PDB file of C-alpha atoms in Angstrom:
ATOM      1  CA  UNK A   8     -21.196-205.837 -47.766  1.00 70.00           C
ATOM      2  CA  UNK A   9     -18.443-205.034 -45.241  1.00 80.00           C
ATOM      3  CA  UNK A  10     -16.495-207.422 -43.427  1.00 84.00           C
ATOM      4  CA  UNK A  11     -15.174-207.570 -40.073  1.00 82.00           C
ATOM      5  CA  UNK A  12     -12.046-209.589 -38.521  1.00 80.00           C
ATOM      6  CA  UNK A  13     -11.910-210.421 -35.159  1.00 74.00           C
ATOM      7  CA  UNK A  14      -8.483-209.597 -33.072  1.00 66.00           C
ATOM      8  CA  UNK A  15      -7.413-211.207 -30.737  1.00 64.00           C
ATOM      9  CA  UNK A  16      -4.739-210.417 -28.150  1.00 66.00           C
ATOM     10  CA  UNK A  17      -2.779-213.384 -27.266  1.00 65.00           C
ATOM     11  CA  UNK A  18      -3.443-215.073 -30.147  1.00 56.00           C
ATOM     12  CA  UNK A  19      -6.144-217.594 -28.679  1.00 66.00           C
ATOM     13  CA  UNK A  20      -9.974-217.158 -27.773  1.00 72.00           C
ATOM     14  CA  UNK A  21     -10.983-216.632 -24.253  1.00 75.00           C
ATOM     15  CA  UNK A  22     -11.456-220.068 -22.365  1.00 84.00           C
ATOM     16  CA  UNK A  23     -13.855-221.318 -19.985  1.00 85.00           C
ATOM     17  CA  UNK A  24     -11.626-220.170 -17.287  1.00 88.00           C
ATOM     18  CA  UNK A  25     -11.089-216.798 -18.400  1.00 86.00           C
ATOM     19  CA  UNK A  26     -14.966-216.421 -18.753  1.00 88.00           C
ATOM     20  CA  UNK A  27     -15.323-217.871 -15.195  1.00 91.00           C
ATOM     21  CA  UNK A  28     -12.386-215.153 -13.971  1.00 91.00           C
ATOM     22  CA  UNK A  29     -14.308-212.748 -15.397  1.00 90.00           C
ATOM     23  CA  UNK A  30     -17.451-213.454 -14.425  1.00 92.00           C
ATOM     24  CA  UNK A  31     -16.001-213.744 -10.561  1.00 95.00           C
ATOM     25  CA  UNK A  32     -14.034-210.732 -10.879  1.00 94.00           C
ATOM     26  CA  UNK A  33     -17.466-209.257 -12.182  1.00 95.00           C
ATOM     27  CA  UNK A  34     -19.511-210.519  -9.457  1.00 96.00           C
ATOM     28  CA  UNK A  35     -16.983-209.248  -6.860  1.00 96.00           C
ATOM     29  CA  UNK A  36     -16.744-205.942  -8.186  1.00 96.00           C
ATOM     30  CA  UNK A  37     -20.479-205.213  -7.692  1.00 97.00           C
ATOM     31  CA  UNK A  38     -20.751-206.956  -4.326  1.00 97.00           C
ATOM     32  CA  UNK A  39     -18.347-203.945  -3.341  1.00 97.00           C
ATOM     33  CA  UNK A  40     -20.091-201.194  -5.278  1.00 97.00           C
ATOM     34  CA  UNK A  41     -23.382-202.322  -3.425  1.00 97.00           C
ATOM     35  CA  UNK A  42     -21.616-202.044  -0.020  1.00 97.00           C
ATOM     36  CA  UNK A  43     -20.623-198.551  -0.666  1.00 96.00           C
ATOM     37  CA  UNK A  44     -23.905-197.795  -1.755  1.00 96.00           C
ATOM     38  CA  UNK A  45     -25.443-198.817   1.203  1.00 96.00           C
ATOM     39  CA  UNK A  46     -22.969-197.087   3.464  1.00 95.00           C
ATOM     40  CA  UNK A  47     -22.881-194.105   2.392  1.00 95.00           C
ATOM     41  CA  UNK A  48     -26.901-194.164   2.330  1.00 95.00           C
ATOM     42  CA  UNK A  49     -26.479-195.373   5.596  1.00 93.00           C
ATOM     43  CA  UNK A  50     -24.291-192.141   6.828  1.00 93.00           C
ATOM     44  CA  UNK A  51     -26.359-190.297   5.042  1.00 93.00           C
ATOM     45  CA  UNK A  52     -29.313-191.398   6.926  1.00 94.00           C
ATOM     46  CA  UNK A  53     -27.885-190.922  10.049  1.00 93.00           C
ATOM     47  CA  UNK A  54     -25.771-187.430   9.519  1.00 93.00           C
ATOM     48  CA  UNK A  55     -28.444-185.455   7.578  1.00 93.00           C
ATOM     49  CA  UNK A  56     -31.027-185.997  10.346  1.00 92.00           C
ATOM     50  CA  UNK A  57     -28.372-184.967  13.294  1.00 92.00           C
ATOM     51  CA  UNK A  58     -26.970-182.118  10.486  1.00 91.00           C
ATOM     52  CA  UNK A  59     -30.677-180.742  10.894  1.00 93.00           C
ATOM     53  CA  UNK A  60     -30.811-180.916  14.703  1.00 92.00           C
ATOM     54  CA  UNK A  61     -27.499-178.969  14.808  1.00 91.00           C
ATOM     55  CA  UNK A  62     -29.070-176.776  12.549  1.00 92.00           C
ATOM     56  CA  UNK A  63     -31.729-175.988  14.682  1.00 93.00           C
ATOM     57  CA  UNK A  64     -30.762-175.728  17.972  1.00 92.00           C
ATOM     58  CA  UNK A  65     -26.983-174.001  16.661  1.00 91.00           C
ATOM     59  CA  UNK A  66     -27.702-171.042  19.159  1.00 91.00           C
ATOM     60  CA  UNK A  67     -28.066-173.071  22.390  1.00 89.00           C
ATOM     61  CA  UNK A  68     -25.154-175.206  21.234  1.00 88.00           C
ATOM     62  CA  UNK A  69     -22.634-172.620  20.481  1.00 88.00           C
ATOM     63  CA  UNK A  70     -23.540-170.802  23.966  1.00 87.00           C
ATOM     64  CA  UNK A  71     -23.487-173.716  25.566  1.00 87.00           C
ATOM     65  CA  UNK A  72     -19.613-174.377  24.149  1.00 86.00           C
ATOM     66  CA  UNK A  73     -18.272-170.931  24.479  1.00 86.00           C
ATOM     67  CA  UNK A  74     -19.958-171.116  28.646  1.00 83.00           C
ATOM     68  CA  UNK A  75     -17.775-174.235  29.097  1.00 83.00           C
ATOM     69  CA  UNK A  76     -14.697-172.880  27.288  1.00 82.00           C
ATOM     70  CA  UNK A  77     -14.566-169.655  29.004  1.00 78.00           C
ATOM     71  CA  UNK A  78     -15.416-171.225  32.617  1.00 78.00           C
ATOM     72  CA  UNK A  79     -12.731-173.815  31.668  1.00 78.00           C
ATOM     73  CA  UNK A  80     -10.346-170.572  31.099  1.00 79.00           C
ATOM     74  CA  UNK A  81     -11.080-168.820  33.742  1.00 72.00           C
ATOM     75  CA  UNK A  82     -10.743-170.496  36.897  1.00 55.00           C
ATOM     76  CA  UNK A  83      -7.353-171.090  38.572  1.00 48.00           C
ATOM     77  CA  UNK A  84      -5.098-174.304  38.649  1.00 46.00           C
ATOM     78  CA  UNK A  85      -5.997-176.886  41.302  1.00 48.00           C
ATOM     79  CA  UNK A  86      -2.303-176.503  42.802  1.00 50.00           C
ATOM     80  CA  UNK A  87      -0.279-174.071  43.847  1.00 50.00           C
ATOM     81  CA  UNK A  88       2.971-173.218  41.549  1.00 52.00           C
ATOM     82  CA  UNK A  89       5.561-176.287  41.156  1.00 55.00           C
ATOM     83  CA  UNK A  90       8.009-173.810  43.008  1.00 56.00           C
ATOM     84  CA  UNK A  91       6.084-172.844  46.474  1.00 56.00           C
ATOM     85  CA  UNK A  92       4.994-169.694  45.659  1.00 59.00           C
ATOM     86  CA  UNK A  93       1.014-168.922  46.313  1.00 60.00           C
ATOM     87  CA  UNK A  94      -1.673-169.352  43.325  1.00 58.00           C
ATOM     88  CA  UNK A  95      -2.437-165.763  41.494  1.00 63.00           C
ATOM     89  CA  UNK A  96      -5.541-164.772  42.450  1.00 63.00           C
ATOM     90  CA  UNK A  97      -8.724-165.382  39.419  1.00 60.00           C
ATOM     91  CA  UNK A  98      -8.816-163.174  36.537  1.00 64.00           C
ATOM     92  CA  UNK A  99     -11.342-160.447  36.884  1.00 70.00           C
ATOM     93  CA  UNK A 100     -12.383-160.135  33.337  1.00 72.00           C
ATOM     94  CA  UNK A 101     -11.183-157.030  32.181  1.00 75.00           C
ATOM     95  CA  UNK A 102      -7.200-157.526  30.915  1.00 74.00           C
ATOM     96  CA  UNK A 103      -4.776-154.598  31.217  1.00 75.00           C
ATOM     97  CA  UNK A 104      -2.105-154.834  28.878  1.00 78.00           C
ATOM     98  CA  UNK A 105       0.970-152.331  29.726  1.00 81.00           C
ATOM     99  CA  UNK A 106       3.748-152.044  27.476  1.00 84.00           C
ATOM    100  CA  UNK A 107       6.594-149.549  26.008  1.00 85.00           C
ATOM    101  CA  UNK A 108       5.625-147.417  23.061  1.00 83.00           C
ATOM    102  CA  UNK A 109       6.929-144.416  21.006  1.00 85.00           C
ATOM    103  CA  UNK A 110       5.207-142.063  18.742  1.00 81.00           C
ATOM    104  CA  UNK A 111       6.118-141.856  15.319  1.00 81.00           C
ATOM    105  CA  UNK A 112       5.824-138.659  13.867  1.00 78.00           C
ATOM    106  CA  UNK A 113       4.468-138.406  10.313  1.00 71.00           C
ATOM    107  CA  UNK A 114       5.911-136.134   6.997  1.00 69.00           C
ATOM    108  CA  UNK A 115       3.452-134.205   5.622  1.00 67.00           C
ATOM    109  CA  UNK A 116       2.206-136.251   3.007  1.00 63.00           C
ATOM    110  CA  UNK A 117       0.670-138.274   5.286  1.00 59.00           C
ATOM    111  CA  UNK A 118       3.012-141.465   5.411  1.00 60.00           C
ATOM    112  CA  UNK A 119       5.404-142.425   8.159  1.00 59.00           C
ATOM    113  CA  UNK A 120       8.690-141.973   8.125  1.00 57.00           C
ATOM    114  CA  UNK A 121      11.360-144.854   7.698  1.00 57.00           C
TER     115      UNK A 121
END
């Protein structure tokens, strides 16, 4: 038959006190894992049931947002400029962007040249 030994670190058994640490240390560690499990069941309750809404009604929601943003864009400061000068009238909603260009002519292979 095989025989065991015991090991033990410290070179003592564990006391009455170290079993009551342990057991307290024991105790709080699952009063937190409980509270963690019940929070995040609690978020969960509440975000998957407004996830769904949001889900649902994403269409409305998004035009909704992107109607405020571009009326929030497009209207004109409150004031006139800092420096006197009159307000620029609204933007009409068509942008005309004028700038300086060149053409660069191609070889023959197709690429640019440098």
């Amino acid at each position: 038959m095989q025989s065991y030994r015991v090991f033990m670190i410290g070179g003592r058994s564990a006391s009455w006190q170290d079993k009551l640490k342990l057991a307290l240390l024991a105790l709080a560690g699952g009063a937190v894992l409980v509270a963690a499990v019940i929070l995040s069941l609690g978020l969960a309750l509440v975000l998957i049931p407004l996830g769904f809404v949001a889900y649902l009604f994403r269409r409305p929601l998004l035009r909704a947002l992107f109607r405020q943003a571009s009326r929030s864009m497009g209207t004109p400061p409150p004031t006139g400029a800092p420096d006197g000068e009159p307000r620029r009238p609204a933007p009409t909603g068509t942008v005309t962007i004028e700038t300086d260009y060149r053409v660069v002519e191609t070889r023959e292979e197709g690429r640019p040249r440098t």
